[in-house]
Short mmCIF file of C-alpha atoms in Angstrom, two decimals:
data_model
loop_
_atom_site.label_atom_id
_atom_site.label_comp_id
_atom_site.label_asym_id
_atom_site.label_seq_id
_atom_site.Cartn_x
_atom_site.Cartn_y
_atom_site.Cartn_z
CA MET X 1 22.62 -84.03 3.91
CA THR X 2 22.76 -85.45 0.44
CA LEU X 3 19.96 -83.45 -1.14
CA LEU X 4 20.21 -84.59 -4.76
CA THR X 5 20.49 -88.24 -3.85
CA ALA X 6 20.27 -89.65 -7.37
CA LEU X 7 23.57 -87.99 -8.29
CA ASP X 8 25.39 -90.27 -5.87
CA GLN X 9 23.71 -93.50 -6.95
CA GLU X 10 25.49 -95.65 -9.48
CA HIS X 11 22.72 -98.05 -10.46
CA ALA X 12 20.95 -95.70 -12.89
CA ASP X 13 22.05 -92.93 -15.20
CA PRO X 14 18.96 -91.24 -16.67
CA ALA X 15 19.20 -88.45 -19.20
CA ILE X 16 18.68 -84.78 -18.34
CA THR X 17 17.67 -82.72 -21.37
CA VAL X 18 17.16 -78.96 -21.41
CA ASP X 19 15.99 -77.35 -24.64
CA GLY X 20 17.66 -80.05 -26.73
CA ALA X 21 20.97 -80.28 -24.81
CA THR X 22 21.41 -83.62 -23.04
CA VAL X 23 23.65 -85.04 -20.33
CA HIS X 24 23.32 -88.11 -18.17
CA LEU X 25 23.41 -87.88 -14.39
CA SER X 26 27.00 -89.06 -14.20
CA GLU X 27 28.18 -86.33 -16.55
CA LEU X 28 26.03 -83.72 -14.82
CA ARG X 29 27.63 -84.65 -11.50
CA THR X 30 31.13 -84.40 -12.96
CA ARG X 31 30.53 -81.02 -14.59
CA ALA X 32 28.75 -79.62 -11.55
CA ASP X 33 31.45 -80.76 -9.13
CA ARG X 34 34.18 -79.24 -11.26
CA LEU X 35 32.37 -75.92 -11.03
CA GLY X 36 31.48 -76.44 -7.38
CA GLY X 37 35.11 -76.63 -6.38
CA GLU X 38 35.46 -72.97 -7.38
CA LEU X 39 32.50 -71.94 -5.22
CA ILE X 40 33.89 -73.14 -1.89
CA GLY X 41 34.15 -70.23 0.55
CA THR X 42 31.38 -68.30 -1.17
CA ASP X 43 28.22 -67.70 0.87
CA ALA X 44 25.86 -67.11 -2.06
CA VAL X 45 26.10 -67.20 -5.86
CA ALA X 46 23.78 -65.54 -8.36
CA ILE X 47 22.56 -67.68 -11.27
CA PRO X 48 20.61 -66.33 -14.26
CA GLY X 49 17.49 -68.47 -14.48
CA ALA X 50 17.57 -69.08 -18.23
CA PRO X 51 16.09 -72.39 -19.47
CA THR X 52 19.50 -73.90 -20.28
CA LEU X 53 21.62 -76.81 -19.21
CA ASP X 54 24.15 -74.31 -17.87
CA THR X 55 21.55 -73.13 -15.35
CA VAL X 56 20.99 -76.68 -14.14
CA ILE X 57 24.73 -77.28 -13.83
CA ALA X 58 25.19 -74.05 -11.88
CA VAL X 59 22.39 -74.75 -9.41
CA VAL X 60 23.56 -78.32 -8.86
CA ALA X 61 27.12 -77.10 -8.37
CA ALA X 62 26.06 -74.63 -5.69
CA ILE X 63 23.93 -77.17 -3.84
CA ARG X 64 26.63 -79.85 -3.85
CA ALA X 65 29.19 -77.27 -2.70
CA GLY X 66 26.97 -76.14 0.18
CA VAL X 67 26.61 -72.63 -1.24
CA ALA X 68 23.29 -70.78 -1.38
CA ALA X 69 22.02 -70.51 -4.95
CA VAL X 70 20.23 -67.27 -5.88
CA PRO X 71 18.21 -67.79 -9.07
CA VAL X 72 17.68 -64.45 -10.83
CA PRO X 73 14.61 -64.07 -13.08
CA ILE X 74 15.76 -63.58 -16.64
CA ASP X 75 12.95 -61.08 -17.24
CA ALA X 76 13.92 -58.91 -14.26
CA GLY X 77 14.67 -55.28 -15.01
CA PRO X 78 17.79 -53.53 -13.73
CA VAL X 79 16.11 -52.19 -10.57
CA GLU X 80 14.73 -55.57 -9.49
CA ARG X 81 17.90 -57.36 -10.56
CA GLY X 82 20.10 -54.93 -8.66
CA HIS X 83 17.99 -55.33 -5.54
CA ILE X 84 18.22 -59.13 -5.68
CA LEU X 85 21.98 -59.12 -6.13
CA ARG X 86 22.59 -56.60 -3.36
CA ASP X 87 20.07 -58.01 -0.90
CA SER X 88 21.15 -61.64 -1.36
CA GLY X 89 24.78 -60.93 -0.61
CA ALA X 90 25.87 -62.85 -3.70
CA THR X 91 29.59 -62.40 -4.30
CA LEU X 92 29.86 -64.38 -7.53
CA LEU X 93 27.83 -64.53 -10.73
CA ILE X 94 27.75 -67.84 -12.60
CA GLY X 95 27.47 -67.14 -16.31
CA ASP X 96 28.05 -64.05 -18.39
CA PRO X 97 24.68 -62.35 -18.97
CA ASP X 98 24.40 -58.88 -20.45
CA TRP X 99 23.93 -57.13 -17.13
CA PRO X 100 26.14 -54.03 -17.43
CA GLU X 101 25.05 -52.67 -14.06
CA VAL X 102 26.30 -55.75 -12.20
CA ASP X 103 29.84 -55.56 -10.86
CA LEU X 104 30.49 -59.11 -9.67
CA PRO X 105 33.19 -61.63 -10.55
CA ARG X 106 31.88 -64.06 -13.14
CA VAL X 107 32.57 -67.70 -13.79
CA ARG X 108 31.31 -69.68 -16.76
CA PRO X 109 29.73 -73.08 -16.03
CA THR X 110 31.00 -74.44 -19.36
CA ALA X 111 34.67 -73.65 -18.76
CA ASP X 112 37.20 -76.52 -18.86
CA ARG X 113 38.35 -76.89 -15.26
CA GLY X 114 40.25 -80.14 -15.31
CA ALA X 115 39.39 -83.40 -13.65
CA GLN X 116 40.26 -82.41 -10.08
CA ALA X 117 38.51 -79.06 -9.87
CA GLY X 118 35.74 -80.40 -7.61
CA SER X 119 37.97 -82.35 -5.24
CA SER X 120 37.55 -79.83 -2.42
CA LEU X 121 33.77 -80.25 -2.12
CA PRO X 122 32.60 -80.68 1.49
CA GLY X 123 31.99 -84.24 2.63
CA THR X 124 28.85 -83.41 4.61
CA ILE X 125 26.49 -80.45 4.61
CA THR X 126 24.01 -79.92 7.44
CA ASP X 127 20.27 -80.13 6.91
CA ASP X 128 19.91 -76.57 8.16
CA ALA X 129 22.26 -75.10 5.54
CA THR X 130 20.65 -72.77 3.04
CA ALA X 131 19.98 -74.36 -0.32
CA LEU X 132 18.30 -71.44 -2.10
CA ILE X 133 17.47 -67.79 -1.70
CA MET X 134 14.45 -67.22 -3.93
CA TYR X 135 12.73 -63.90 -4.38
CA THR X 136 8.99 -63.36 -4.18
CA SER X 137 7.07 -61.65 -6.97
CA GLY X 138 7.15 -58.27 -5.23
CA THR X 139 3.53 -57.28 -5.90
CA THR X 140 3.52 -54.92 -2.91
CA GLY X 141 7.11 -53.66 -3.04
CA LEU X 142 10.59 -54.89 -3.79
CA PRO X 143 10.86 -58.69 -3.73
CA LYS X 144 11.69 -60.37 -0.43
CA GLY X 145 14.42 -62.98 -0.30
CA VAL X 146 13.06 -66.30 0.98
CA VAL X 147 15.76 -68.34 2.70
CA ILE X 148 15.06 -72.02 2.02
CA PRO X 149 17.04 -74.66 3.96
CA ARG X 150 18.04 -77.99 2.49
CA ARG X 151 15.73 -79.87 4.88
CA ALA X 152 12.69 -78.01 3.55
CA VAL X 153 13.53 -78.86 -0.07
CA ALA X 154 14.09 -82.51 0.82
CA ALA X 155 10.89 -82.77 2.87
CA GLY X 156 8.80 -81.12 0.18
CA LEU X 157 10.13 -83.32 -2.62
CA ASP X 158 9.77 -86.50 -0.57
CA GLY X 159 6.20 -85.55 0.31
CA LEU X 160 5.38 -85.04 -3.35
CA ALA X 161 7.05 -88.29 -4.36
CA ASP X 162 4.67 -90.00 -1.95
CA ALA X 163 1.60 -88.03 -3.07
CA TRP X 164 2.29 -88.52 -6.76
CA GLY X 165 3.79 -92.01 -6.75
CA TRP X 166 6.90 -90.42 -8.27
CA THR X 167 9.66 -92.98 -8.94
CA PRO X 168 12.89 -93.38 -10.95
CA ASP X 169 10.81 -95.03 -13.66
CA ASP X 170 9.09 -91.73 -14.47
CA HIS X 171 9.99 -89.36 -17.27
CA LEU X 172 9.22 -85.79 -16.17
CA VAL X 173 8.46 -83.22 -18.87
CA HIS X 174 7.93 -79.48 -18.47
CA GLY X 175 9.00 -76.14 -19.92
CA LEU X 176 8.62 -73.87 -16.88
CA PRO X 177 10.96 -71.04 -15.77
CA LEU X 178 14.03 -72.09 -13.83
CA PHE X 179 13.81 -69.30 -11.27
CA HIS X 180 10.65 -70.34 -9.42
CA VAL X 181 9.80 -73.23 -7.10
CA HIS X 182 7.61 -74.95 -9.69
CA GLY X 183 10.13 -75.13 -12.53
CA LEU X 184 13.40 -75.27 -10.60
CA VAL X 185 12.73 -77.05 -7.31
CA LEU X 186 9.97 -79.45 -8.39
CA GLY X 187 10.89 -79.62 -12.05
CA VAL X 188 14.67 -80.03 -11.75
CA LEU X 189 15.72 -80.77 -8.17
CA GLY X 190 12.78 -83.16 -7.84
CA ALA X 191 13.99 -85.24 -10.77
CA LEU X 192 17.53 -85.23 -9.36
CA ARG X 193 16.33 -86.40 -5.95
CA VAL X 194 13.98 -89.08 -7.26
CA GLY X 195 16.38 -90.12 -10.02
CA CYS X 196 14.06 -90.00 -13.01
CA ARG X 197 14.59 -88.86 -16.56
CA LEU X 198 13.94 -85.15 -17.14
CA THR X 199 13.07 -83.29 -20.33
CA HIS X 200 12.79 -79.53 -20.12
CA THR X 201 11.26 -78.38 -23.39
CA GLY X 202 12.80 -74.89 -23.34
CA ARG X 203 9.39 -73.31 -23.70
CA PRO X 204 6.10 -74.92 -22.64
CA PHE X 205 4.65 -75.22 -26.13
CA PRO X 206 1.94 -77.87 -26.68
CA ASP X 207 3.74 -79.48 -29.61
CA ARG X 208 6.91 -79.86 -27.55
CA TYR X 209 4.97 -81.46 -24.72
CA ALA X 210 3.29 -83.81 -27.18
CA ALA X 211 6.60 -84.87 -28.73
CA ALA X 212 8.36 -85.60 -25.44
CA ASP X 213 6.56 -88.86 -24.57
CA GLY X 214 6.70 -88.33 -20.82
CA SER X 215 4.96 -90.05 -17.92
CA MET X 216 4.59 -86.87 -15.82
CA TYR X 217 3.95 -83.36 -17.11
CA PHE X 218 4.09 -80.11 -15.14
CA GLY X 219 2.31 -76.97 -16.29
CA VAL X 220 0.69 -73.77 -15.08
CA PRO X 221 -2.93 -73.07 -16.06
CA THR X 222 -1.86 -70.94 -19.03
CA VAL X 223 0.10 -73.89 -20.39
CA TRP X 224 -2.82 -76.28 -19.93
CA HIS X 225 -5.19 -73.81 -21.59
CA ARG X 226 -2.89 -73.78 -24.61
CA VAL X 227 -2.59 -77.57 -24.59
CA VAL X 228 -6.35 -78.14 -24.66
CA SER X 229 -6.63 -75.51 -27.40
CA SER X 230 -4.56 -77.90 -29.53
CA PRO X 231 -6.59 -81.14 -29.35
CA ASP X 232 -4.09 -83.27 -31.27
CA ASP X 233 -1.26 -82.26 -28.94
CA ALA X 234 -3.48 -82.83 -25.92
CA ALA X 235 -4.42 -86.30 -27.13
CA ALA X 236 -0.71 -87.18 -27.36
CA LEU X 237 -0.51 -86.87 -23.56
CA SER X 238 -3.02 -89.65 -23.02
CA GLY X 239 -0.19 -92.12 -22.45
CA ALA X 240 1.17 -90.16 -19.50
CA ARG X 241 0.69 -91.19 -15.89
CA LEU X 242 0.12 -87.77 -14.28
CA LEU X 243 -0.63 -84.26 -15.52
CA VAL X 244 0.11 -81.73 -12.77
CA SER X 245 -1.11 -78.13 -12.62
CA GLY X 246 -0.06 -75.46 -10.17
CA SER X 247 1.18 -71.91 -9.46
CA ALA X 248 -2.31 -70.50 -10.12
CA PRO X 249 -5.87 -71.83 -10.04
CA LEU X 250 -6.89 -74.14 -12.88
CA SER X 251 -10.32 -73.24 -14.21
CA VAL X 252 -13.03 -75.89 -14.16
CA PRO X 253 -13.54 -75.73 -17.97
CA VAL X 254 -9.84 -76.41 -18.59
CA PHE X 255 -9.91 -79.25 -16.03
CA ASP X 256 -12.85 -80.75 -17.91
CA ASP X 257 -11.14 -80.28 -21.29
CA ILE X 258 -8.00 -82.03 -20.05
CA ARG X 259 -10.09 -84.95 -18.85
CA SER X 260 -12.02 -85.26 -22.12
CA LEU X 261 -8.99 -84.90 -24.41
CA THR X 262 -6.42 -86.95 -22.49
CA GLY X 263 -8.48 -89.28 -20.33
CA HIS X 264 -6.69 -87.90 -17.24
CA GLU X 265 -8.02 -85.81 -14.39
CA PRO X 266 -5.17 -83.39 -13.61
CA ILE X 267 -3.43 -83.29 -10.26
CA GLU X 268 -3.78 -79.86 -8.63
CA ARG X 269 -1.53 -78.68 -5.84
CA TYR X 270 -0.83 -75.57 -3.78
CA GLY X 271 2.26 -73.99 -2.31
CA MET X 272 4.31 -70.85 -1.92
CA THR X 273 7.98 -69.99 -2.10
CA GLU X 274 7.92 -69.81 1.70
CA THR X 275 6.31 -73.22 2.18
CA MET X 276 7.25 -75.32 -0.85
CA ILE X 277 4.27 -77.41 -1.97
CA THR X 278 2.03 -78.17 1.00
CA LEU X 279 -1.26 -79.41 -0.48
CA SER X 280 -1.99 -81.76 -3.36
CA THR X 281 -4.47 -84.22 -4.70
CA ARG X 282 -2.99 -87.69 -4.86
CA HIS X 283 -2.15 -90.14 -7.62
CA ASP X 284 -4.27 -92.74 -5.82
CA GLY X 285 -7.03 -90.43 -4.59
CA GLU X 286 -9.86 -88.11 -5.54
CA ARG X 287 -9.29 -85.22 -7.94
CA ARG X 288 -11.96 -82.58 -7.80
CA PRO X 289 -12.06 -79.54 -10.13
CA GLY X 290 -11.13 -76.37 -8.25
CA TRP X 291 -9.77 -78.19 -5.19
CA VAL X 292 -6.09 -78.70 -4.30
CA GLY X 293 -6.37 -81.72 -2.06
CA VAL X 294 -4.88 -82.48 1.34
CA PRO X 295 -1.61 -81.74 3.17
CA ILE X 296 1.42 -83.74 2.06
CA ALA X 297 3.38 -85.75 4.62
CA GLY X 298 4.94 -83.54 7.30
CA VAL X 299 2.54 -80.60 6.79
CA GLU X 300 -0.38 -79.35 8.88
CA THR X 301 -2.92 -76.65 8.02
CA ARG X 302 -5.56 -74.67 9.87
CA LEU X 303 -8.06 -71.91 9.09
CA ARG X 304 -8.50 -68.75 11.10
CA ALA X 305 -11.05 -65.95 10.92
CA ASP X 306 -10.05 -62.27 10.97
CA ASP X 307 -10.43 -62.27 14.76
CA GLY X 308 -8.27 -65.39 15.16
CA ALA X 309 -11.17 -67.77 15.81
CA ASP X 310 -11.29 -71.27 14.32
CA VAL X 311 -13.14 -71.61 11.02
CA PRO X 312 -15.31 -74.69 10.52
CA HIS X 313 -14.37 -77.26 7.92
CA ASP X 314 -17.74 -77.21 6.18
CA GLY X 315 -16.63 -76.63 2.59
CA GLU X 316 -18.25 -73.18 2.56
CA THR X 317 -16.83 -70.91 5.26
CA ILE X 318 -13.80 -68.91 4.16
CA GLY X 319 -10.81 -68.55 6.47
CA GLY X 320 -7.17 -67.51 6.33
CA LEU X 321 -4.87 -70.48 5.68
CA GLN X 322 -2.01 -71.11 8.08
CA VAL X 323 0.66 -73.77 7.61
CA ARG X 324 3.34 -75.44 9.70
CA GLY X 325 5.62 -78.39 9.13
CA THR X 326 8.85 -79.61 7.63
CA THR X 327 8.68 -77.65 4.36
CA LEU X 328 8.78 -74.11 5.74
CA PHE X 329 11.41 -71.49 4.96
CA ASP X 330 13.77 -70.10 7.60
CA GLU X 331 13.25 -66.36 7.20
CA TYR X 332 12.93 -63.40 4.88
CA LEU X 333 16.52 -62.35 4.31
CA ASN X 334 17.41 -59.09 6.07
CA ARG X 335 13.72 -58.62 7.01
CA PRO X 336 13.16 -59.72 10.62
CA ASP X 337 10.08 -57.51 10.73
CA ALA X 338 8.48 -59.28 7.77
CA THR X 339 9.46 -62.70 9.15
CA ALA X 340 7.86 -61.94 12.51
CA GLU X 341 4.72 -60.58 10.85
CA ALA X 342 4.33 -63.75 8.78
CA MET X 343 4.44 -66.12 11.78
CA THR X 344 1.96 -66.61 14.61
CA ASP X 345 3.08 -66.79 18.22
CA ASP X 346 2.60 -70.55 18.19
CA GLY X 347 4.70 -71.13 15.07
CA TRP X 348 2.28 -71.17 12.12
CA PHE X 349 3.03 -69.40 8.84
CA VAL X 350 0.26 -67.03 7.73
CA THR X 351 -0.05 -67.63 3.99
CA GLY X 352 -2.33 -64.70 3.18
CA ASP X 353 -4.55 -67.05 1.16
CA ALA X 354 -8.27 -67.44 1.71
CA VAL X 355 -9.37 -71.07 1.78
CA VAL X 356 -12.28 -73.37 2.52
CA ILE X 357 -11.83 -76.93 3.80
CA ASP X 358 -14.51 -79.58 3.51
CA PRO X 359 -15.31 -82.17 6.21
CA GLY X 360 -13.00 -84.66 4.51
CA GLY X 361 -10.01 -82.31 4.64
CA PHE X 362 -10.01 -81.24 0.99
CA HIS X 363 -8.85 -77.64 0.44
CA ARG X 364 -10.09 -75.09 -2.08
CA ILE X 365 -8.12 -71.87 -2.56
CA VAL X 366 -10.49 -68.92 -2.83
CA GLY X 367 -7.73 -66.38 -3.45
CA ARG X 368 -5.47 -63.92 -1.71
CA THR X 369 -7.06 -62.40 1.36
CA SER X 370 -5.70 -59.02 0.31
CA ILE X 371 -7.30 -58.92 -3.13
CA ASP X 372 -9.48 -61.97 -3.83
CA ILE X 373 -11.83 -61.51 -0.90
CA ILE X 374 -14.15 -58.67 -1.85
CA LYS X 375 -16.21 -56.98 0.86
CA SER X 376 -19.23 -55.63 -0.99
CA GLY X 377 -22.45 -54.38 0.57
CA GLY X 378 -21.70 -56.11 3.87
CA TYR X 379 -20.98 -59.47 2.22
CA LYS X 380 -17.63 -61.26 1.98
CA VAL X 381 -17.32 -62.60 -1.58
CA GLY X 382 -14.60 -64.81 -3.09
CA ALA X 383 -13.44 -63.64 -6.53
CA GLY X 384 -12.67 -67.23 -7.58
CA GLU X 385 -16.25 -68.48 -7.53
CA ILE X 386 -17.37 -65.54 -9.68
CA GLU X 387 -14.57 -66.27 -12.14
CA THR X 388 -15.63 -69.91 -12.31
CA ALA X 389 -19.21 -68.87 -13.04
CA LEU X 390 -18.12 -66.49 -15.81
CA LEU X 391 -15.89 -69.11 -17.42
CA ALA X 392 -18.94 -71.28 -17.95
CA HIS X 393 -20.04 -68.84 -20.69
CA PRO X 394 -18.76 -69.98 -24.10
CA ALA X 395 -17.66 -66.45 -25.06
CA VAL X 396 -15.35 -66.10 -22.03
CA ASP X 397 -11.81 -67.41 -22.53
CA GLU X 398 -10.26 -65.87 -19.42
CA CYS X 399 -11.38 -63.54 -16.67
CA ALA X 400 -10.28 -61.85 -13.48
CA VAL X 401 -12.56 -60.42 -10.82
CA VAL X 402 -11.48 -57.65 -8.46
CA GLY X 403 -13.05 -55.28 -6.00
CA VAL X 404 -12.68 -51.55 -6.61
CA PRO X 405 -13.49 -48.82 -4.08
CA ASP X 406 -17.15 -47.79 -4.04
CA ASP X 407 -18.73 -45.12 -1.85
CA ASP X 408 -21.96 -47.07 -1.46
CA LEU X 409 -20.88 -50.74 -1.41
CA GLY X 410 -17.40 -50.41 0.06
CA GLU X 411 -16.07 -52.42 -2.87
CA ARG X 412 -17.73 -52.88 -6.25
CA ILE X 413 -17.29 -56.22 -8.02
CA VAL X 414 -15.69 -55.70 -11.44
CA ALA X 415 -14.92 -58.47 -13.92
CA TYR X 416 -12.24 -58.19 -16.61
CA VAL X 417 -13.07 -60.56 -19.44
CA VAL X 418 -11.06 -61.89 -22.40
CA GLY X 419 -12.98 -63.45 -25.28
CA ALA X 420 -15.59 -62.83 -27.94
CA PRO X 421 -17.82 -59.76 -27.56
CA VAL X 422 -20.89 -60.45 -25.45
CA ASP X 423 -23.58 -58.30 -23.85
CA PRO X 424 -22.30 -57.44 -20.33
CA THR X 425 -25.81 -57.88 -18.95
CA GLU X 426 -25.78 -61.48 -20.10
CA LEU X 427 -22.65 -62.18 -18.07
CA ILE X 428 -23.94 -60.35 -15.01
CA ASP X 429 -27.20 -62.30 -15.14
CA LEU X 430 -25.27 -65.55 -15.55
CA VAL X 431 -23.48 -64.97 -12.24
CA ALA X 432 -26.61 -63.77 -10.47
CA GLY X 433 -28.46 -66.86 -11.65
CA SER X 434 -25.81 -69.41 -10.72
CA LEU X 435 -24.56 -67.81 -7.49
CA SER X 436 -26.16 -65.40 -5.03
CA VAL X 437 -27.43 -62.14 -6.50
CA HIS X 438 -25.09 -60.08 -4.31
CA LYS X 439 -22.12 -61.84 -5.96
CA ARG X 440 -22.92 -60.52 -9.43
CA PRO X 441 -20.38 -58.16 -11.04
CA ARG X 442 -21.57 -54.59 -11.14
CA GLU X 443 -19.36 -53.95 -14.16
CA ILE X 444 -17.87 -56.01 -17.01
CA ARG X 445 -14.74 -54.71 -18.70
CA ARG X 446 -13.63 -56.49 -21.87
CA VAL X 447 -9.84 -56.59 -22.44
CA GLU X 448 -7.56 -58.20 -25.00
CA GLU X 449 -5.37 -59.87 -22.37
CA LEU X 450 -4.82 -60.04 -18.64
CA PRO X 451 -1.55 -58.94 -17.02
CA ARG X 452 0.51 -61.93 -15.90
CA ASN X 453 3.88 -62.68 -14.39
CA ALA X 454 6.35 -65.25 -15.70
CA MET X 455 4.50 -68.12 -14.02
CA GLY X 456 1.21 -67.17 -15.60
CA LYS X 457 -0.33 -65.71 -12.46
CA ILE X 458 -2.74 -62.87 -13.14
CA GLN X 459 -1.50 -59.63 -11.60
CA LYS X 460 -4.71 -58.24 -10.14
CA HIS X 461 -2.98 -55.28 -8.57
CA ALA X 462 -2.37 -54.00 -12.09
CA LEU X 463 -6.09 -54.26 -12.82
CA ARG X 464 -7.09 -52.38 -9.69
CA GLY X 465 -4.63 -49.62 -10.53
#
């Protein structure tokens, strides 16, 4: 399979820019293939996920050589990094990072290899070959290696190209990490499959987004919050075609601010490392704050209750989301137990996310079933709707709602709030007045910031302690 199809097309040669360094597709192909020739015979290569052109060259080289690329988070500590390198089976490290504990042969992507260095690249690579081994966030233990085949990457990107009207005429702009699905697969491999211009801004700063003059912008909610906090920079995005948010829920107030400042309703989408992106609102369809749309082409979803029963699509009843289709991963590397646990007997992947689906098929992510569904006083409560209610208060900039053990209620609803000082009773009454009384927080804890990972996802496990 030719995964990065634009690299083998001669009719266009768009620019690829990463933090100010620019190449055109033809040069990227040449440099990647020269490196790729040295990777033949290697099963997996580790690549530091720094936001640099070297990272892009290294990943492209591995994919075109038919070698599994293992992106390593640049903020990983030595324990996590060591686990990833050992577990992945990587036998070569591309680049020369300051990782003294790593004893692997190293090759520099910028080395001069001569014109024929890539001549031994394979002519064909099967669809089932592994493209990437990406590691989950590891919130409940050491990260698991997700084995992603080339067919899943291709299916996911083609489904998004359809959903978003993504064409070679687009100019994609983002500044997201190059060791996650959002920044690397969608934000780099997507551009190289579609064949559009790409500008990676190095960091996702609002002024850099504003200066890039793109037609499509990718961001996580933290990025969009910062963009709307800089109205002039936000207004500069009004000429874009699509503004896409993902990796965490986008709050309704930020959705509304994006719309008022840019004239665009943002696209919201949902996915996981194990599934690629499976749900999205469409470029030619409805965009509803707090909802992530419908399955992309090749994907099916269903909802199941705790006892395995079907959950009605009434827009209210919460169920566990299950997914099947062309975008799924192959397995958790070296973890057959975890792979088996994640799949149903009839072949559906259990996402662990709590979801409601309305009669028209629109999906709303309530949260993780393990932490965002709070069982309090005999009621099942979604943390997300409480967070949305709290964010309607002008003093609340950010918030996170969790359930903590309680002898009387089972779990007590606690809200962590970032923003200006406000009487906790006022916030509790706000929730009780806009939702059901039993959904009110029993405690408000004001904090300076919320714990987040590199993609901006709030780490609620750290709040629960």
